């Protein structure tokens, strides 16, 4: 009788999971064909990479290091009752300089080159994370020490005059969240999808099927969104 290796078992399991995975994609990845196609392509890509690299320790190490590097754009916090981290506090709430979309200045008139709006659901292109826009600046507005860590000199020249958005994402835990301050070029608009993210009720009253509807205090800051 032929011997079945662990690798063969893993491959058979992944192949058998293809149909249920397609079913889940159709249920979870949005109501339109474009979103389902995007999710299917990511699944196929993930399977291809797993087949080539799942047994390669070096590849796993490099993958982890890449993710750690990418996640430096975000501040994360678990809702554990012990208070927020300083990084999240700065990103989420007020600061005297109005950094990270915290300015109380009314965003009107709205520049035509600001393509996304508060309440819209977006996907971060590199990590395929889905979040909701809660604020924006017409150009980068962040502390110099932060920009030096986030961008090289050449990158900064490209993005400093680009609209930046404060976006809330779900964190790794059920009650955690992540906050990003991201350039317009790194975001892709999603429609018809309602993510479940902690603290959204602080900013929005409900989801109307296309975007989240702002609370009155937020609408005053972004009257044209």
mmCIF file of C-alpha atoms in Angstrom:
data_model
loop_
_atom_site.group_PDB
_atom_site.id
_atom_site.type_symbol
_atom_site.label_atom_id
_atom_site.label_comp_id
_atom_site.label_asym_id
_atom_site.label_seq_id
_atom_site.Cartn_x
_atom_site.Cartn_y
_atom_site.Cartn_z
ATOM 1 C CA UNK A 1 0.000 0.000 0.000
ATOM 2 C CA UNK A 2 1.492 3.402 -0.933
ATOM 3 C CA UNK A 3 2.662 5.517 1.993
ATOM 4 C CA UNK A 4 0.825 8.814 2.445
ATOM 5 C CA UNK A 5 3.136 11.574 3.572
ATOM 6 C CA UNK A 6 2.215 14.561 5.708
ATOM 7 C CA UNK A 7 2.699 16.802 2.697
ATOM 8 C CA UNK A 8 0.279 14.724 0.635
ATOM 9 C CA UNK A 9 -2.311 14.823 3.410
ATOM 10 C CA UNK A 10 -2.024 18.609 3.582
ATOM 11 C CA UNK A 11 -2.421 18.960 -0.177
ATOM 12 C CA UNK A 12 -5.471 16.653 -0.231
ATOM 13 C CA UNK A 13 -7.034 18.610 2.637
ATOM 14 C CA UNK A 14 -6.517 21.925 0.842
ATOM 15 C CA UNK A 15 -7.975 20.546 -2.386
ATOM 16 C CA UNK A 16 -11.040 19.218 -0.583
ATOM 17 C CA UNK A 17 -11.497 22.603 1.061
ATOM 18 C CA UNK A 18 -11.740 24.429 -2.266
ATOM 19 C CA UNK A 19 -15.520 24.063 -2.666
ATOM 20 C CA UNK A 20 -16.411 25.149 0.878
ATOM 21 C CA UNK A 21 -13.945 28.010 0.519
ATOM 22 C CA UNK A 22 -15.714 29.192 -2.625
ATOM 23 C CA UNK A 23 -19.038 28.997 -0.790
ATOM 24 C CA UNK A 24 -17.667 31.084 2.084
ATOM 25 C CA UNK A 25 -16.234 33.613 -0.355
ATOM 26 C CA UNK A 26 -19.648 34.024 -1.943
ATOM 27 C CA UNK A 27 -21.192 34.617 1.483
ATOM 28 C CA UNK A 28 -18.559 36.778 3.139
ATOM 29 C CA UNK A 29 -16.743 38.760 0.452
ATOM 30 C CA UNK A 30 -19.477 41.064 -0.729
ATOM 31 C CA UNK A 31 -22.538 41.038 -2.898
ATOM 32 C CA UNK A 32 -21.058 41.841 -6.282
ATOM 33 C CA UNK A 33 -19.034 39.795 -8.729
ATOM 34 C CA UNK A 34 -15.952 42.051 -8.565
ATOM 35 C CA UNK A 35 -15.540 41.544 -4.822
ATOM 36 C CA UNK A 36 -16.054 37.776 -5.124
ATOM 37 C CA UNK A 37 -13.537 37.594 -7.967
ATOM 38 C CA UNK A 38 -10.991 39.549 -5.907
ATOM 39 C CA UNK A 39 -11.461 37.208 -2.939
ATOM 40 C CA UNK A 40 -11.167 34.112 -5.166
ATOM 41 C CA UNK A 41 -7.949 35.411 -6.705
ATOM 42 C CA UNK A 42 -6.484 35.984 -3.256
ATOM 43 C CA UNK A 43 -7.425 32.403 -2.295
ATOM 44 C CA UNK A 44 -5.774 31.003 -5.416
ATOM 45 C CA UNK A 45 -2.668 33.073 -4.775
ATOM 46 C CA UNK A 46 -2.528 31.950 -1.154
ATOM 47 C CA UNK A 47 -2.830 28.294 -2.200
ATOM 48 C CA UNK A 48 -0.052 28.695 -4.753
ATOM 49 C CA UNK A 49 2.284 30.297 -2.226
ATOM 50 C CA UNK A 50 1.431 27.703 0.413
ATOM 51 C CA UNK A 51 2.113 24.824 -1.963
ATOM 52 C CA UNK A 52 5.539 26.265 -2.788
ATOM 53 C CA UNK A 53 6.612 27.538 0.609
ATOM 54 C CA UNK A 54 4.732 25.918 3.522
ATOM 55 C CA UNK A 55 7.659 23.634 4.327
ATOM 56 C CA UNK A 56 10.313 26.337 3.824
ATOM 57 C CA UNK A 57 11.414 27.813 7.175
ATOM 58 C CA UNK A 58 13.291 30.659 5.512
ATOM 59 C CA UNK A 59 10.191 31.696 3.568
ATOM 60 C CA UNK A 60 8.092 31.705 6.750
ATOM 61 C CA UNK A 61 10.666 33.859 8.547
ATOM 62 C CA UNK A 62 10.775 36.368 5.700
ATOM 63 C CA UNK A 63 6.961 36.490 5.576
ATOM 64 C CA UNK A 64 6.718 37.290 9.288
ATOM 65 C CA UNK A 65 9.365 40.007 8.997
ATOM 66 C CA UNK A 66 7.526 41.589 6.046
ATOM 67 C CA UNK A 67 4.263 41.700 7.989
ATOM 68 C CA UNK A 68 5.933 43.255 11.018
ATOM 69 C CA UNK A 69 7.432 45.917 8.749
ATOM 70 C CA UNK A 70 4.076 46.646 7.078
ATOM 71 C CA UNK A 71 2.184 46.846 10.342
ATOM 72 C CA UNK A 72 4.371 49.708 11.546
ATOM 73 C CA UNK A 73 1.820 51.948 9.835
ATOM 74 C CA UNK A 74 -0.771 51.005 12.419
ATOM 75 C CA UNK A 75 -1.428 51.467 16.095
ATOM 76 C CA UNK A 76 -3.289 48.565 17.695
ATOM 77 C CA UNK A 77 -5.061 48.212 20.989
ATOM 78 C CA UNK A 78 -6.936 45.409 22.715
ATOM 79 C CA UNK A 79 -9.965 46.480 24.745
ATOM 80 C CA UNK A 80 -8.761 44.916 27.995
ATOM 81 C CA UNK A 81 -9.972 47.559 30.423
ATOM 82 C CA UNK A 82 -6.453 48.854 31.088
ATOM 83 C CA UNK A 83 -6.686 51.995 28.978
ATOM 84 C CA UNK A 84 -5.364 52.921 25.594
ATOM 85 C CA UNK A 85 -1.771 53.013 24.458
ATOM 86 C CA UNK A 86 -0.208 56.467 23.822
ATOM 87 C CA UNK A 87 0.042 55.712 20.095
ATOM 88 C CA UNK A 88 -3.618 54.851 19.811
ATOM 89 C CA UNK A 89 -4.581 57.828 21.970
ATOM 90 C CA UNK A 90 -2.844 60.199 19.546
ATOM 91 C CA UNK A 91 -4.388 58.563 16.486
ATOM 92 C CA UNK A 92 -7.901 58.193 17.868
ATOM 93 C CA UNK A 93 -8.465 61.384 19.810
ATOM 94 C CA UNK A 94 -7.498 65.046 20.006
ATOM 95 C CA UNK A 95 -4.008 66.467 19.819
ATOM 96 C CA UNK A 96 -3.046 70.116 19.890
ATOM 97 C CA UNK A 97 -1.465 70.076 16.440
ATOM 98 C CA UNK A 98 -4.370 68.364 14.660
ATOM 99 C CA UNK A 99 -2.159 65.481 13.537
ATOM 100 C CA UNK A 100 -3.602 62.272 12.009
ATOM 101 C CA UNK A 101 -6.914 63.795 10.950
ATOM 102 C CA UNK A 102 -7.686 65.141 14.434
ATOM 103 C CA UNK A 103 -8.054 68.774 13.368
ATOM 104 C CA UNK A 104 -11.362 70.421 14.313
ATOM 105 C CA UNK A 105 -11.194 72.575 11.190
ATOM 106 C CA UNK A 106 -14.266 72.145 8.997
ATOM 107 C CA UNK A 107 -13.290 70.388 5.746
ATOM 108 C CA UNK A 108 -15.089 72.739 3.386
ATOM 109 C CA UNK A 109 -14.879 73.416 0.550
ATOM 110 C CA UNK A 110 -13.954 69.847 -0.219
ATOM 111 C CA UNK A 111 -10.989 69.558 -2.673
ATOM 112 C CA UNK A 112 -11.819 67.616 -5.825
ATOM 113 C CA UNK A 113 -8.669 65.532 -5.462
ATOM 114 C CA UNK A 114 -9.875 64.067 -2.145
ATOM 115 C CA UNK A 115 -11.496 60.990 -3.654
ATOM 116 C CA UNK A 116 -12.780 59.136 -0.588
ATOM 117 C CA UNK A 117 -15.287 60.227 2.040
ATOM 118 C CA UNK A 118 -15.843 59.719 5.747
ATOM 119 C CA UNK A 119 -17.960 56.623 6.315
ATOM 120 C CA UNK A 120 -16.808 54.780 3.220
ATOM 121 C CA UNK A 121 -15.472 51.239 3.475
ATOM 122 C CA UNK A 122 -11.986 50.808 2.020
ATOM 123 C CA UNK A 123 -9.377 48.099 1.613
ATOM 124 C CA UNK A 124 -5.688 48.718 2.292
ATOM 125 C CA UNK A 125 -4.034 47.454 -0.895
ATOM 126 C CA UNK A 126 -0.881 45.865 0.497
ATOM 127 C CA UNK A 127 -2.370 43.844 3.347
ATOM 128 C CA UNK A 128 -5.965 43.577 2.038
ATOM 129 C CA UNK A 129 -7.315 44.829 5.357
ATOM 130 C CA UNK A 130 -10.851 46.254 5.292
ATOM 131 C CA UNK A 131 -11.625 49.357 7.338
ATOM 132 C CA UNK A 132 -13.788 52.472 7.563
ATOM 133 C CA UNK A 133 -12.673 56.084 7.012
ATOM 134 C CA UNK A 134 -13.328 58.289 10.046
ATOM 135 C CA UNK A 135 -11.373 61.415 8.994
ATOM 136 C CA UNK A 136 -9.145 62.853 6.296
ATOM 137 C CA UNK A 137 -6.627 65.624 5.659
ATOM 138 C CA UNK A 138 -6.122 67.149 2.213
ATOM 139 C CA UNK A 139 -2.365 66.514 2.670
ATOM 140 C CA UNK A 140 -0.108 64.676 5.104
ATOM 141 C CA UNK A 141 -0.350 66.150 8.589
ATOM 142 C CA UNK A 142 1.768 64.189 11.066
ATOM 143 C CA UNK A 143 4.738 64.734 13.408
ATOM 144 C CA UNK A 144 8.123 64.932 11.648
ATOM 145 C CA UNK A 145 9.501 62.060 13.723
ATOM 146 C CA UNK A 146 6.607 59.854 12.590
ATOM 147 C CA UNK A 147 7.037 60.685 8.906
ATOM 148 C CA UNK A 148 10.758 59.929 9.102
ATOM 149 C CA UNK A 149 9.998 56.456 10.465
ATOM 150 C CA UNK A 150 7.229 55.766 7.970
ATOM 151 C CA UNK A 151 8.702 57.121 4.742
ATOM 152 C CA UNK A 152 12.054 57.426 3.051
ATOM 153 C CA UNK A 153 12.944 60.834 1.614
ATOM 154 C CA UNK A 154 11.854 59.817 -1.898
ATOM 155 C CA UNK A 155 8.595 58.315 -0.608
ATOM 156 C CA UNK A 156 7.844 61.420 1.429
ATOM 157 C CA UNK A 157 8.224 63.626 -1.637
ATOM 158 C CA UNK A 158 5.541 61.542 -3.370
ATOM 159 C CA UNK A 159 3.013 61.417 -0.538
ATOM 160 C CA UNK A 160 3.348 64.635 1.467
ATOM 161 C CA UNK A 161 0.892 66.505 -0.777
ATOM 162 C CA UNK A 162 -1.405 63.470 -1.088
ATOM 163 C CA UNK A 163 -4.691 63.244 0.866
ATOM 164 C CA UNK A 164 -4.348 61.077 3.972
ATOM 165 C CA UNK A 165 -7.126 59.204 5.720
ATOM 166 C CA UNK A 166 -7.600 57.977 9.250
ATOM 167 C CA UNK A 167 -9.028 54.478 8.938
ATOM 168 C CA UNK A 168 -10.246 52.091 11.638
ATOM 169 C CA UNK A 169 -9.686 48.361 11.103
ATOM 170 C CA UNK A 170 -10.565 45.287 13.134
ATOM 171 C CA UNK A 171 -7.635 44.056 15.212
ATOM 172 C CA UNK A 172 -6.473 40.467 15.715
ATOM 173 C CA UNK A 173 -8.758 39.911 18.716
ATOM 174 C CA UNK A 174 -12.566 40.037 18.892
ATOM 175 C CA UNK A 175 -12.552 43.322 20.843
ATOM 176 C CA UNK A 176 -9.460 44.928 19.360
ATOM 177 C CA UNK A 177 -8.985 47.509 16.676
ATOM 178 C CA UNK A 178 -6.240 48.997 14.553
ATOM 179 C CA UNK A 179 -5.937 52.584 13.371
ATOM 180 C CA UNK A 180 -4.067 53.665 10.266
ATOM 181 C CA UNK A 181 -3.189 57.063 8.803
ATOM 182 C CA UNK A 182 -2.761 56.193 5.163
ATOM 183 C CA UNK A 183 -2.219 57.952 1.826
ATOM 184 C CA UNK A 184 -4.961 57.913 -0.771
ATOM 185 C CA UNK A 185 -2.860 55.793 -3.130
ATOM 186 C CA UNK A 186 -2.864 52.873 -0.690
ATOM 187 C CA UNK A 187 -6.664 52.612 -0.390
ATOM 188 C CA UNK A 188 -9.288 50.986 -2.599
ATOM 189 C CA UNK A 189 -12.992 51.737 -2.228
ATOM 190 C CA UNK A 190 -15.376 48.876 -1.411
ATOM 191 C CA UNK A 191 -19.152 49.128 -1.746
ATOM 192 C CA UNK A 192 -21.980 47.026 -0.359
ATOM 193 C CA UNK A 193 -19.902 45.509 2.436
ATOM 194 C CA UNK A 194 -20.391 46.263 6.143
ATOM 195 C CA UNK A 195 -17.401 45.315 8.322
ATOM 196 C CA UNK A 196 -17.879 44.686 12.033
ATOM 197 C CA UNK A 197 -15.341 46.938 13.750
ATOM 198 C CA UNK A 198 -15.261 48.080 17.417
ATOM 199 C CA UNK A 199 -15.995 51.759 18.234
ATOM 200 C CA UNK A 200 -17.715 52.567 14.916
ATOM 201 C CA UNK A 201 -20.800 53.673 16.855
ATOM 202 C CA UNK A 202 -18.703 56.560 18.190
ATOM 203 C CA UNK A 203 -18.597 57.997 14.681
ATOM 204 C CA UNK A 204 -21.629 56.644 12.836
ATOM 205 C CA UNK A 205 -25.325 56.059 13.462
ATOM 206 C CA UNK A 206 -25.913 53.240 10.965
ATOM 207 C CA UNK A 207 -24.905 51.656 7.666
ATOM 208 C CA UNK A 208 -27.141 52.630 4.714
ATOM 209 C CA UNK A 209 -26.053 49.813 2.406
ATOM 210 C CA UNK A 210 -23.259 51.794 0.756
ATOM 211 C CA UNK A 211 -21.488 53.684 3.544
ATOM 212 C CA UNK A 212 -21.710 54.461 7.239
ATOM 213 C CA UNK A 213 -23.815 57.521 8.113
ATOM 214 C CA UNK A 214 -21.968 60.062 10.276
ATOM 215 C CA UNK A 215 -23.048 61.200 13.706
ATOM 216 C CA UNK A 216 -24.096 64.863 13.749
ATOM 217 C CA UNK A 217 -20.844 66.082 15.374
ATOM 218 C CA UNK A 218 -18.781 64.397 12.655
ATOM 219 C CA UNK A 219 -21.047 65.653 9.890
ATOM 220 C CA UNK A 220 -20.343 69.204 11.045
ATOM 221 C CA UNK A 221 -16.629 68.665 10.379
ATOM 222 C CA UNK A 222 -17.182 67.023 6.999
ATOM 223 C CA UNK A 223 -20.347 68.692 5.676
ATOM 224 C CA UNK A 224 -19.736 67.740 2.033
ATOM 225 C CA UNK A 225 -19.014 64.068 2.679
#
